[in-house]
mmCIF file of C-alpha atoms in Angstrom:
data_model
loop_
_atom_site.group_PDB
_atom_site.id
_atom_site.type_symbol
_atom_site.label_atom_id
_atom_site.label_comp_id
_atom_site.label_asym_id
_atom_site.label_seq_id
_atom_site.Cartn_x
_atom_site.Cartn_y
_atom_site.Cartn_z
ATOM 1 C CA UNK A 1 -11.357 -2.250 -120.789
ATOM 2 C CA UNK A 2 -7.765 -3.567 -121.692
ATOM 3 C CA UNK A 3 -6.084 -2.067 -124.669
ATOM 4 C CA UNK A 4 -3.849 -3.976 -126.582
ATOM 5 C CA UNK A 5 -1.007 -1.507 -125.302
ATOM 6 C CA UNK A 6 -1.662 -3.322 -121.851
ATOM 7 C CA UNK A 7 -0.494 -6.396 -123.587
ATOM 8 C CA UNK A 8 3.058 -5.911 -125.239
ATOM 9 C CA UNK A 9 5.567 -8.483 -123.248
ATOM 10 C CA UNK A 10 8.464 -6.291 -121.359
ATOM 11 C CA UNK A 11 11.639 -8.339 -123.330
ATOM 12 C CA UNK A 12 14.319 -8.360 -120.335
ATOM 13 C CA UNK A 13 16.850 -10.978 -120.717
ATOM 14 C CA UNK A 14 17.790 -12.300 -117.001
ATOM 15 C CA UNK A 15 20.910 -10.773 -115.703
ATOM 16 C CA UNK A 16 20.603 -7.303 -117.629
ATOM 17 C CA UNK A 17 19.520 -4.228 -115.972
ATOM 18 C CA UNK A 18 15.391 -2.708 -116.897
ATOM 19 C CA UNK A 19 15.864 0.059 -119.829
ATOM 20 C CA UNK A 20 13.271 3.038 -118.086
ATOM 21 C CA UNK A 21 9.714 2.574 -119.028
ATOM 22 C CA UNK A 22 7.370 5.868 -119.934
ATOM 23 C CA UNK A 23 4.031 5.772 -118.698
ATOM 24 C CA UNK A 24 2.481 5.020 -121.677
ATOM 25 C CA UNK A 25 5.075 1.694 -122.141
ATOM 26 C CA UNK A 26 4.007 0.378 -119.429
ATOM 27 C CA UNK A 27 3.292 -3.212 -119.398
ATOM 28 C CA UNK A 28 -0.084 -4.392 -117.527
ATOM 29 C CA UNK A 29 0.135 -7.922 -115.497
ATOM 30 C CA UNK A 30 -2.071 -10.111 -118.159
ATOM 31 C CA UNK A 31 -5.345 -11.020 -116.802
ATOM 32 C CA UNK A 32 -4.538 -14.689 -115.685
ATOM 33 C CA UNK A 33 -6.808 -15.177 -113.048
ATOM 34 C CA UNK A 34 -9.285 -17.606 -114.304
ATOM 35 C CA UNK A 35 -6.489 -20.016 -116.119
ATOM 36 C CA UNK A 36 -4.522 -19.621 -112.530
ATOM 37 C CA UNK A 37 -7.687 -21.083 -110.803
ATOM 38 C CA UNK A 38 -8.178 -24.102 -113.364
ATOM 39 C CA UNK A 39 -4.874 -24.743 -112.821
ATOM 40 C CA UNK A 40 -5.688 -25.372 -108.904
ATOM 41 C CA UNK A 41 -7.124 -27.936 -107.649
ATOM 42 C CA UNK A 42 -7.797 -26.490 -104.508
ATOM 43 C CA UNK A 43 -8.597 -23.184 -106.148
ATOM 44 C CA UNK A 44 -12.583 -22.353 -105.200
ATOM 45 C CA UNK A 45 -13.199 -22.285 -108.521
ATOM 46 C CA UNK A 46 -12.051 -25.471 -109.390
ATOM 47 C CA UNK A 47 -13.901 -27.253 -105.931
ATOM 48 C CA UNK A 48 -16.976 -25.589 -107.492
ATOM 49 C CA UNK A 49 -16.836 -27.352 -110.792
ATOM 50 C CA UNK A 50 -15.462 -30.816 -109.580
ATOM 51 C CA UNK A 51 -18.146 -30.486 -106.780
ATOM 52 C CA UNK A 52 -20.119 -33.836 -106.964
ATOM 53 C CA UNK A 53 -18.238 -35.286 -109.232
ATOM 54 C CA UNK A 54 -17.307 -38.431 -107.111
ATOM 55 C CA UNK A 55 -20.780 -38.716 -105.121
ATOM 56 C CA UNK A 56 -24.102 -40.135 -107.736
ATOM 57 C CA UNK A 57 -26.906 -37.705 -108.302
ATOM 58 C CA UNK A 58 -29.745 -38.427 -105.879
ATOM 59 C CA UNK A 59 -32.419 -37.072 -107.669
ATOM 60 C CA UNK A 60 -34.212 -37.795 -110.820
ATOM 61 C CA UNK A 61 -33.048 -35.397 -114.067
ATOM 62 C CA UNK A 62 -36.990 -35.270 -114.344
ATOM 63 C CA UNK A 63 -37.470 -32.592 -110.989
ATOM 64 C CA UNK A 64 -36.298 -29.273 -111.924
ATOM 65 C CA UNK A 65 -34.118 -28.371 -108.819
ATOM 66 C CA UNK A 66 -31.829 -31.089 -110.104
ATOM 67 C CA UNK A 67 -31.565 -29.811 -114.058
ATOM 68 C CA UNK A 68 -31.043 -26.654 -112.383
ATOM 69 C CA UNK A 69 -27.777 -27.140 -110.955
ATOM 70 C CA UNK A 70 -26.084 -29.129 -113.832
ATOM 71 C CA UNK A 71 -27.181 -25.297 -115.604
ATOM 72 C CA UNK A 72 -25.259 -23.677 -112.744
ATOM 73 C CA UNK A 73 -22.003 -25.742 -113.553
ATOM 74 C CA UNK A 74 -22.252 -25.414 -117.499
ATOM 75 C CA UNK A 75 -22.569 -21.476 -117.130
ATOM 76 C CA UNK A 76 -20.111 -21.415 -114.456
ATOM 77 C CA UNK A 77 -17.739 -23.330 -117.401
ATOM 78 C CA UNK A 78 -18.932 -21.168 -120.725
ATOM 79 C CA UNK A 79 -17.875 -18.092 -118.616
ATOM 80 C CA UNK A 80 -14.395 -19.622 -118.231
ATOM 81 C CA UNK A 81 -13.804 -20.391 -121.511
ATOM 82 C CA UNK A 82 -15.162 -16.801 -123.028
ATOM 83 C CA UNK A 83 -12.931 -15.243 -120.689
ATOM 84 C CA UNK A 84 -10.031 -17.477 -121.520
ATOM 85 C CA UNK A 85 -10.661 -16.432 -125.580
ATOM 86 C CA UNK A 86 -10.743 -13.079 -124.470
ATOM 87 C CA UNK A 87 -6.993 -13.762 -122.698
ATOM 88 C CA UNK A 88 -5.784 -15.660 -125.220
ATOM 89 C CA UNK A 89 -6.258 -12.798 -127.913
ATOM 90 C CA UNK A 90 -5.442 -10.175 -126.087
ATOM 91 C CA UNK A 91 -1.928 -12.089 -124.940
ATOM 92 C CA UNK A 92 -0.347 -11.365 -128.559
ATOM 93 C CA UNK A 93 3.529 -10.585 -128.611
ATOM 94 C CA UNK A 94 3.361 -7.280 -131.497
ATOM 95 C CA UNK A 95 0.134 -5.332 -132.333
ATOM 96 C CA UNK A 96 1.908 -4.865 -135.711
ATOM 97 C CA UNK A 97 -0.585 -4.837 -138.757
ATOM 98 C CA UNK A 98 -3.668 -4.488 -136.319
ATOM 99 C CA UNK A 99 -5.521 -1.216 -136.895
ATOM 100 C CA UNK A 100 -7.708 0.747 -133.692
ATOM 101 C CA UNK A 101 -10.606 0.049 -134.868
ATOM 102 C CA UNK A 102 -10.119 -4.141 -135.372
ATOM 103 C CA UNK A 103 -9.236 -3.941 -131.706
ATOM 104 C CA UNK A 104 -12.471 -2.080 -130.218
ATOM 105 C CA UNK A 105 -14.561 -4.100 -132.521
ATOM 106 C CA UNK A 106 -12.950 -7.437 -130.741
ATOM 107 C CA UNK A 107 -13.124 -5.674 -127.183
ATOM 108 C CA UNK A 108 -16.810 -4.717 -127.480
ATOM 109 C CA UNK A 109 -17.556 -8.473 -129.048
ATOM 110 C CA UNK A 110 -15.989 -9.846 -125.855
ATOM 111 C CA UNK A 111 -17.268 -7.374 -123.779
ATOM 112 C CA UNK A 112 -21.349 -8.416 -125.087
ATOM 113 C CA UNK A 113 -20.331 -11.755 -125.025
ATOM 114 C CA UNK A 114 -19.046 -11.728 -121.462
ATOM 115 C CA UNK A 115 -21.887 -9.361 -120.077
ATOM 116 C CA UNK A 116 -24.061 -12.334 -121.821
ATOM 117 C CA UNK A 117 -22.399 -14.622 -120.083
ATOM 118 C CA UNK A 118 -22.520 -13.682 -116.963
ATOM 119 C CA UNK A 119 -25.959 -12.838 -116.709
ATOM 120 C CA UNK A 120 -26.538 -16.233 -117.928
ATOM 121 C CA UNK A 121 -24.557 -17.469 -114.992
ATOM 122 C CA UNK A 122 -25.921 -15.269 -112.250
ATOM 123 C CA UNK A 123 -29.960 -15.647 -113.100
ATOM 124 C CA UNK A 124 -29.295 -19.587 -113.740
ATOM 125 C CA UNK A 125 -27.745 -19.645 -110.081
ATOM 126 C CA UNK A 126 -30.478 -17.301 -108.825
ATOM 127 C CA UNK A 127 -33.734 -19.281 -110.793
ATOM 128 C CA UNK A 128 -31.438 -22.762 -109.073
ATOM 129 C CA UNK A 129 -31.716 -21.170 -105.849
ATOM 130 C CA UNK A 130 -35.368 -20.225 -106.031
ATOM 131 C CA UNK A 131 -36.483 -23.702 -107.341
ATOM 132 C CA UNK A 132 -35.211 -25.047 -104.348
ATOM 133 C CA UNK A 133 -36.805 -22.804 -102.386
ATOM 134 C CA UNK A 134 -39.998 -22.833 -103.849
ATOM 135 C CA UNK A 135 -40.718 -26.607 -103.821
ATOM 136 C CA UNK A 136 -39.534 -27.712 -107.262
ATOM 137 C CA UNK A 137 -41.545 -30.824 -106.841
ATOM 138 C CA UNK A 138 -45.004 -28.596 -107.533
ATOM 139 C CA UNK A 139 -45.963 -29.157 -111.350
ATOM 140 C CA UNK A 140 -47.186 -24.918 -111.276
ATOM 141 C CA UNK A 141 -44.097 -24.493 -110.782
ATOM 142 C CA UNK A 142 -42.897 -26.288 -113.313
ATOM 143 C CA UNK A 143 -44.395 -24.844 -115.811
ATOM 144 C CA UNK A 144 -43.460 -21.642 -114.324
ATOM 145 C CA UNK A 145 -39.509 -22.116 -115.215
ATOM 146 C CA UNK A 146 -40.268 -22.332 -118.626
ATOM 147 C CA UNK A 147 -40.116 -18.608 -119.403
ATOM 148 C CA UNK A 148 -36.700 -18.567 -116.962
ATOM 149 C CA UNK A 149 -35.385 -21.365 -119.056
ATOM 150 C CA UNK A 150 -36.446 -19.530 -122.138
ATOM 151 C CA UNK A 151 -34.235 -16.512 -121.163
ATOM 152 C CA UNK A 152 -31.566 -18.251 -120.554
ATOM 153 C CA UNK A 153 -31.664 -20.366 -123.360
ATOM 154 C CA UNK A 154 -31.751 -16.777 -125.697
ATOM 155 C CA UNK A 155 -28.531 -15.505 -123.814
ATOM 156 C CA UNK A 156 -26.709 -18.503 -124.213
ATOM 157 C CA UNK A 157 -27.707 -18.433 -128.282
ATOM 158 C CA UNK A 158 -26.392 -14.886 -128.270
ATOM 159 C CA UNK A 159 -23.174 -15.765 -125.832
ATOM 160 C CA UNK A 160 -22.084 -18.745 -128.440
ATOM 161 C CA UNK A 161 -22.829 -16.475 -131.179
ATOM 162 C CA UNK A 162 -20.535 -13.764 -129.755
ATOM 163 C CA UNK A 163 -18.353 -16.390 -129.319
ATOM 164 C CA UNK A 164 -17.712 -17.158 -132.689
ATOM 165 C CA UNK A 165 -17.528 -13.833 -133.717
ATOM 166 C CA UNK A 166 -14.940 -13.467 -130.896
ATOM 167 C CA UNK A 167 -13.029 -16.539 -131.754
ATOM 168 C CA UNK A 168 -12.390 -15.078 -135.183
ATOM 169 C CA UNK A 169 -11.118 -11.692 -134.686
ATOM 170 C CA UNK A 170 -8.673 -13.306 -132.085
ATOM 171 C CA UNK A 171 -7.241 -15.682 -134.448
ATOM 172 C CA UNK A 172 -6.870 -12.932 -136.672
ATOM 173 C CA UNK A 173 -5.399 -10.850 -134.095
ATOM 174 C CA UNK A 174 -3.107 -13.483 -132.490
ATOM 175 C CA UNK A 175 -1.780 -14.927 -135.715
ATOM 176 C CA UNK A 176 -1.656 -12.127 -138.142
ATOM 177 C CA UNK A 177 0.263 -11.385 -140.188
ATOM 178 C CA UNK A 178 1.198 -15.140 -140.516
ATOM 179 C CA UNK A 179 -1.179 -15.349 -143.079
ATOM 180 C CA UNK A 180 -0.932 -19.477 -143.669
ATOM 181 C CA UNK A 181 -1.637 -20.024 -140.041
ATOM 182 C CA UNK A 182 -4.263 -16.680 -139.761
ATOM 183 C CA UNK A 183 -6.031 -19.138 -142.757
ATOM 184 C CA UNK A 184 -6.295 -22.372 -140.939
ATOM 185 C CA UNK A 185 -7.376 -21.100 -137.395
ATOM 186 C CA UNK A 186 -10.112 -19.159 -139.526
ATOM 187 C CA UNK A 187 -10.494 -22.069 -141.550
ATOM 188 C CA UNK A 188 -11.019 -24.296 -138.050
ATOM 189 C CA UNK A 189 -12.935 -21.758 -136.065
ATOM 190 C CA UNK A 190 -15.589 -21.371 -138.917
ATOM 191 C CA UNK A 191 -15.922 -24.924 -139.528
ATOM 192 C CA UNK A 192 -15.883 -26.125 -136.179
ATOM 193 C CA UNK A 193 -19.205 -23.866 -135.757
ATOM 194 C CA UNK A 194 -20.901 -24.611 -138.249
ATOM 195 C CA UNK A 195 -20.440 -28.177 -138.061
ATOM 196 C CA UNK A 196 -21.472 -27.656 -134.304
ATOM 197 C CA UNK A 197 -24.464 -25.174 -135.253
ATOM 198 C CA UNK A 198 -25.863 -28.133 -137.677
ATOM 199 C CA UNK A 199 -25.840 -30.674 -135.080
ATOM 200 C CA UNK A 200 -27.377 -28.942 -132.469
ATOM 201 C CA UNK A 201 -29.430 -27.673 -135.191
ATOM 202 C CA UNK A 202 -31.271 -31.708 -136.332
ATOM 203 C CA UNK A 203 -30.698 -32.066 -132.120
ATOM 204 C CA UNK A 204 -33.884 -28.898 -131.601
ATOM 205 C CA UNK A 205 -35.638 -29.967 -134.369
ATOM 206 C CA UNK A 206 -35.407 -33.770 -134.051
ATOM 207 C CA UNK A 207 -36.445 -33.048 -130.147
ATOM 208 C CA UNK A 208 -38.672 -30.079 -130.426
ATOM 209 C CA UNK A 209 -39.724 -28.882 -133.839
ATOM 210 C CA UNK A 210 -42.818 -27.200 -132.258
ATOM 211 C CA UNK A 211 -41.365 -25.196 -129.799
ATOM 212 C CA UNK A 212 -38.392 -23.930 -132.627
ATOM 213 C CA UNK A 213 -41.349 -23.360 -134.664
ATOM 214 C CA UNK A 214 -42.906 -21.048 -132.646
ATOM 215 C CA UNK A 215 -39.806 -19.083 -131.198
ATOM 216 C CA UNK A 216 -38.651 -15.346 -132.046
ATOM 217 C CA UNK A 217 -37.265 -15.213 -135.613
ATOM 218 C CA UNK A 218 -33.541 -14.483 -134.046
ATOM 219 C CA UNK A 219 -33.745 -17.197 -132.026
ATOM 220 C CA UNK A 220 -34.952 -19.348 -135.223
ATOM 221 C CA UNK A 221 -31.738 -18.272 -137.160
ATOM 222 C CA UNK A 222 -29.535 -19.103 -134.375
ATOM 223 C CA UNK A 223 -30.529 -22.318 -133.316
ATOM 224 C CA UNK A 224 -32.221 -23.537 -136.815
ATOM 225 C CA UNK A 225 -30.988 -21.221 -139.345
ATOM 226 C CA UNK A 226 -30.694 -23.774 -142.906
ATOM 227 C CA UNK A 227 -34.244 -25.343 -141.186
ATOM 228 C CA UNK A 228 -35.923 -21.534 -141.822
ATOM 229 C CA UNK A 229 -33.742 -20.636 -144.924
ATOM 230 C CA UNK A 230 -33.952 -23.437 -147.240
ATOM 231 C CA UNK A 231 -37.643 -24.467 -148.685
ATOM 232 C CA UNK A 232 -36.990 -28.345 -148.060
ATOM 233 C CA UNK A 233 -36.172 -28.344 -144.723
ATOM 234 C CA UNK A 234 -38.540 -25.458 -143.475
ATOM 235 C CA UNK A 235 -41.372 -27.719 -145.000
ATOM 236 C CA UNK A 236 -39.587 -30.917 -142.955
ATOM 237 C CA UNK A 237 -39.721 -28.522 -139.825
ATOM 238 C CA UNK A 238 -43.512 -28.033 -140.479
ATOM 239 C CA UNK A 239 -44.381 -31.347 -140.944
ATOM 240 C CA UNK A 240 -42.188 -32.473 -137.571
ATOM 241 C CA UNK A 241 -43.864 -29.345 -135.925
ATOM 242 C CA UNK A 242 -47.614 -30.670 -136.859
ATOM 243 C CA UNK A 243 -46.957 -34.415 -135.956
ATOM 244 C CA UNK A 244 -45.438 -33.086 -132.553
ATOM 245 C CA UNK A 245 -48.761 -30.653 -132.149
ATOM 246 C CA UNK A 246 -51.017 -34.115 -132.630
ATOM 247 C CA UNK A 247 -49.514 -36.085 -130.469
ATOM 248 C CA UNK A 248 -49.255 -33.796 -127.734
ATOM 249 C CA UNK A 249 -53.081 -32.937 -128.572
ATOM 250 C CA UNK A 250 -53.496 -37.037 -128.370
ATOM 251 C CA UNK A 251 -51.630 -37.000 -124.597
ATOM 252 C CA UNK A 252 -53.854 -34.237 -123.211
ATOM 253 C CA UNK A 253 -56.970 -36.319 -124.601
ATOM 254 C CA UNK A 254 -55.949 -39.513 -123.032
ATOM 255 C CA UNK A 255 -55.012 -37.580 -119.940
ATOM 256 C CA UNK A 256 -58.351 -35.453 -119.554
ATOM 257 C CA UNK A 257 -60.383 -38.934 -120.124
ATOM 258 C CA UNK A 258 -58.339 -40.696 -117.208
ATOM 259 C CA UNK A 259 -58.662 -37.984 -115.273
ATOM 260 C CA UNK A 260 -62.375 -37.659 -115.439
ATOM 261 C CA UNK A 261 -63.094 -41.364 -115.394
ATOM 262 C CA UNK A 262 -64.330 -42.261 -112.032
ATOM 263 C CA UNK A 263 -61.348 -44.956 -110.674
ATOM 264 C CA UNK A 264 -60.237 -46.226 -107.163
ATOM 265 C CA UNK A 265 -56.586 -45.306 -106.190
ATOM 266 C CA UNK A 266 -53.978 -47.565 -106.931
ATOM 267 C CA UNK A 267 -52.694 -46.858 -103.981
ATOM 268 C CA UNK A 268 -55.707 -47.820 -101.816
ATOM 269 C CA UNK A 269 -55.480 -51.092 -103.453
ATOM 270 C CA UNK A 270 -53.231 -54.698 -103.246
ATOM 271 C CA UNK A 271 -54.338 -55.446 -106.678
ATOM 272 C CA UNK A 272 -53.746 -51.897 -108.062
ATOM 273 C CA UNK A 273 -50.078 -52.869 -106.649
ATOM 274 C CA UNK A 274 -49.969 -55.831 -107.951
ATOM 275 C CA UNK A 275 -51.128 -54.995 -111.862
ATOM 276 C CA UNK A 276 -48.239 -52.140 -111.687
ATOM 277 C CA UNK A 277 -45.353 -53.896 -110.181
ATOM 278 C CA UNK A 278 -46.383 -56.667 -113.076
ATOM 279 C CA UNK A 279 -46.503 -53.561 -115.428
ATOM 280 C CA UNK A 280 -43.092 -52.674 -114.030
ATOM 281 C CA UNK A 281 -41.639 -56.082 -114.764
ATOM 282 C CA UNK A 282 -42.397 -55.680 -118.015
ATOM 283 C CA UNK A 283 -40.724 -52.506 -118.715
ATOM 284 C CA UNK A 284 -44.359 -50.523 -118.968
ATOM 285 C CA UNK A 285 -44.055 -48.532 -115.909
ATOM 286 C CA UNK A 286 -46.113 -45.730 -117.657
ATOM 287 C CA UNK A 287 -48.580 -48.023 -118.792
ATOM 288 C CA UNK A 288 -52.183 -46.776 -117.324
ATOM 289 C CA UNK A 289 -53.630 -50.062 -115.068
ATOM 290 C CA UNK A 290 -56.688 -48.487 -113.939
ATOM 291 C CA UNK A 291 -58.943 -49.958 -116.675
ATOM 292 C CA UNK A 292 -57.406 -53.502 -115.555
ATOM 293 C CA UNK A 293 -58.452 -52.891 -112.088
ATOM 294 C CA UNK A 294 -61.858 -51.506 -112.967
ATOM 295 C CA UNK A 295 -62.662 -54.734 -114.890
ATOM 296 C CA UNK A 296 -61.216 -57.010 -112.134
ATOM 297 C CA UNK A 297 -63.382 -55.080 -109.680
ATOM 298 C CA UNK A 298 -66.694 -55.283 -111.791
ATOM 299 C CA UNK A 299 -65.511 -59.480 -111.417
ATOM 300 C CA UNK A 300 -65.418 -58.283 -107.223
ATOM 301 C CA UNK A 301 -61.773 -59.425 -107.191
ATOM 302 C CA UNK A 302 -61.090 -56.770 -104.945
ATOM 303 C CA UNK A 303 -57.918 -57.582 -103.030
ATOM 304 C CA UNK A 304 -55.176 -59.205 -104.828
ATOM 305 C CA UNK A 305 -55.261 -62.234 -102.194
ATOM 306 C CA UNK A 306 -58.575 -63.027 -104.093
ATOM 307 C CA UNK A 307 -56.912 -63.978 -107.429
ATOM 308 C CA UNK A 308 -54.907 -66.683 -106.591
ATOM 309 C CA UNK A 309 -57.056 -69.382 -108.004
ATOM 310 C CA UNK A 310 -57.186 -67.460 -111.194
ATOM 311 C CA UNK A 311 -55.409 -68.973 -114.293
ATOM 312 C CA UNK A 312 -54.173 -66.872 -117.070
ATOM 313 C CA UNK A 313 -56.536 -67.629 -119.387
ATOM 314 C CA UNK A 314 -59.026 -66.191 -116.988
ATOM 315 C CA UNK A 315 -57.012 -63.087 -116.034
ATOM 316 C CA UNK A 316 -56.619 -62.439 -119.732
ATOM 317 C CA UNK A 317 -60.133 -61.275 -119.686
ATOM 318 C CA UNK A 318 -59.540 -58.490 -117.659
ATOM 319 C CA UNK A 319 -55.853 -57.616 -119.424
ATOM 320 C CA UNK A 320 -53.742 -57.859 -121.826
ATOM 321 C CA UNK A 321 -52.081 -61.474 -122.256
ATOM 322 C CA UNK A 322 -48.627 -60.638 -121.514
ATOM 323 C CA UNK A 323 -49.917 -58.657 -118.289
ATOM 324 C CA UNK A 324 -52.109 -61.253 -117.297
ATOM 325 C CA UNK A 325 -49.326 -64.082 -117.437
ATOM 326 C CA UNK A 326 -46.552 -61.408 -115.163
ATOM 327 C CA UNK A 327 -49.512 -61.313 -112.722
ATOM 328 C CA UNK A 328 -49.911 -65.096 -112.745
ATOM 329 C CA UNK A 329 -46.165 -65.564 -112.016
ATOM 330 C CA UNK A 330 -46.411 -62.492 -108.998
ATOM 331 C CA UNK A 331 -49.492 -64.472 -107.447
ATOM 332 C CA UNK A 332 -47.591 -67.951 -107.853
ATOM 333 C CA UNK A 333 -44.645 -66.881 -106.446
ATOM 334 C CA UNK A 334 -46.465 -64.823 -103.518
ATOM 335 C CA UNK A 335 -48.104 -68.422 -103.032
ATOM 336 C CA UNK A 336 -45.419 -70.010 -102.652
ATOM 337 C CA UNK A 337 -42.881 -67.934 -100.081
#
């Protein structure tokens, strides 16, 4: 670990010969490496994170090989910029008014919030890796990445918590004893969090009250702490967590009856195609067809080619209105090329 001893700048104007040096007054190189690197474009790590940045994303956000790697290049980037607060402190002209012990407190700070860190980075790059392997596509698996995701959503909480904590005690340490500009880094650093914490804070529990609900009390205080500490907004939480628990109950109802309903498949079918490219037109590309069909069927309209002669009035028996007249306009235009 650096000591701030490692830090004091070696004041030798140009042109006038080196005053001798003991061996504990001598300066240590700063540790520059990752701000030399940004600063290169052709540096690896700077090809890492511009990699893909001119070329569109392939893949759908929705399969879990591609979230993975956007994880890669946002813990690739935290680890930068904890390691760059950790330089930035540590880069102070005079240790003058700093005691011993502020300066272990700060190093073991950085040092947890850099082990953090890079764990974060190195399992997010290993669970990217494995997806891929392992045939993201698979639903199991899936559902399997939630625990990785999980752990690596609890060491970035503790990493930006760290963070803060870090980001303090270096404006203290950098600016002191300037005491007017010591007051408005504090000032900025606190209020920058907790302005940041609150957002992302109404962002978890606008998105996923249930699953905040449920999570480890430390994990509740980082990423919802007024939501669990004052009355009004825990009761909010609860009522956001319960309306979240219904509808998902709701989903798996609707999803267990479609499933066990006996139905052809779409895909074995011209007028399963057509009801869900009609469906698609509409902007209803999740909307479930298969009763449509079903009734069509029961009419032995079996192949779309059969329902040309059908008006919408008549096809409005089988499905909604507005589906009925986007199907009309697919068979009239299939008619007419």
């Amino acid at each position: 670990m650096f000591t701030r001893r490692h830090f004091r700048r070696n004041h030798v104007e140009e042109g006038v010969a080196e005053s001798p040096i003991s061996s504990d007054q001598r300066p240590v190189k700063r540790p520059t490496t990752v701000t030399r690197q940004l600063s290169d474009d052709t540096s690896t790590l700077s090809r890492f994170l511009l990699r893909g940045v001119d070329v569109p994303r392939m893949e759908s956000m929705r399969d879990i090989n591609s979230a993975w790697y956007p994880l890669g290049e946002a813990c690739t980037a935290g680890y930068n910029i904890t390691w760059i607060n950790y330089e930035w402190a540590l880069s102070t002209e005079s240790d003058e008014g700093v005691n011993d012990n502020l300066w272990r407190a700060f190093e073991l700070i950085m040092c947890l919030a850099l082990a953090c860190n890079l764990y974060l980075a190195l399992y997010g790059a290993s669970f990217w890796i494995t997806s891929i392997i392992a045939n993201s596509g698979d639903g199991d698996y899936f559902l399997q990445s939630v625990t990785a995701l999980t752990f690596c959503q609890q060491l970035l909480g503790a990493t930006v918590v760290l963070n803060a904590i870090g980001n303090c005690m270096g404006v203290y340490i950098k600016l002191s004893p300037h005491w007017i500009e010591t007051g408005i880094g504090l000032a900025a650093a606190v209020i920058l969090y907790g302005v940041g914490l609150e957002i992302l804070a109404n962002h978890v529990v606008g998105t996923a009250p249930l699953g905040l609900f449920h999570s480890p009390g430390w994990v509740k205080l980082i990423w919802g702490t007024w939501d669990f500490l004052l009355p009004k907004r825990y009761e909010a939480l609860k009522h956001r967590a319960k309306g979240q628990a219904e509808k998902l109950e709701r989903r798996a109802y609707q999803e267990r009856t479609w499933l066990s309903r006996p139905r052809a498949r779409e895909s074995d079918s011209s007028v399963g195609h057509l009801l869900q490219q009609a469906a698609n037109n509409l902007g209803l590309s999740s909307y479930d067809t298969t009763l449509c069909q079903e009734k069509l069927a029961a009419e032995l309209y079996l192949e779309s080619d059969q329902m040309r002669d059908l008006e919408v009035s008549e096809l409005a028996r089988c499905m909604p209105l507005r589906l009925a007249k986007e199907v009309r306009r697919l068979l009239r235009s299939t008619s007419e090329t």
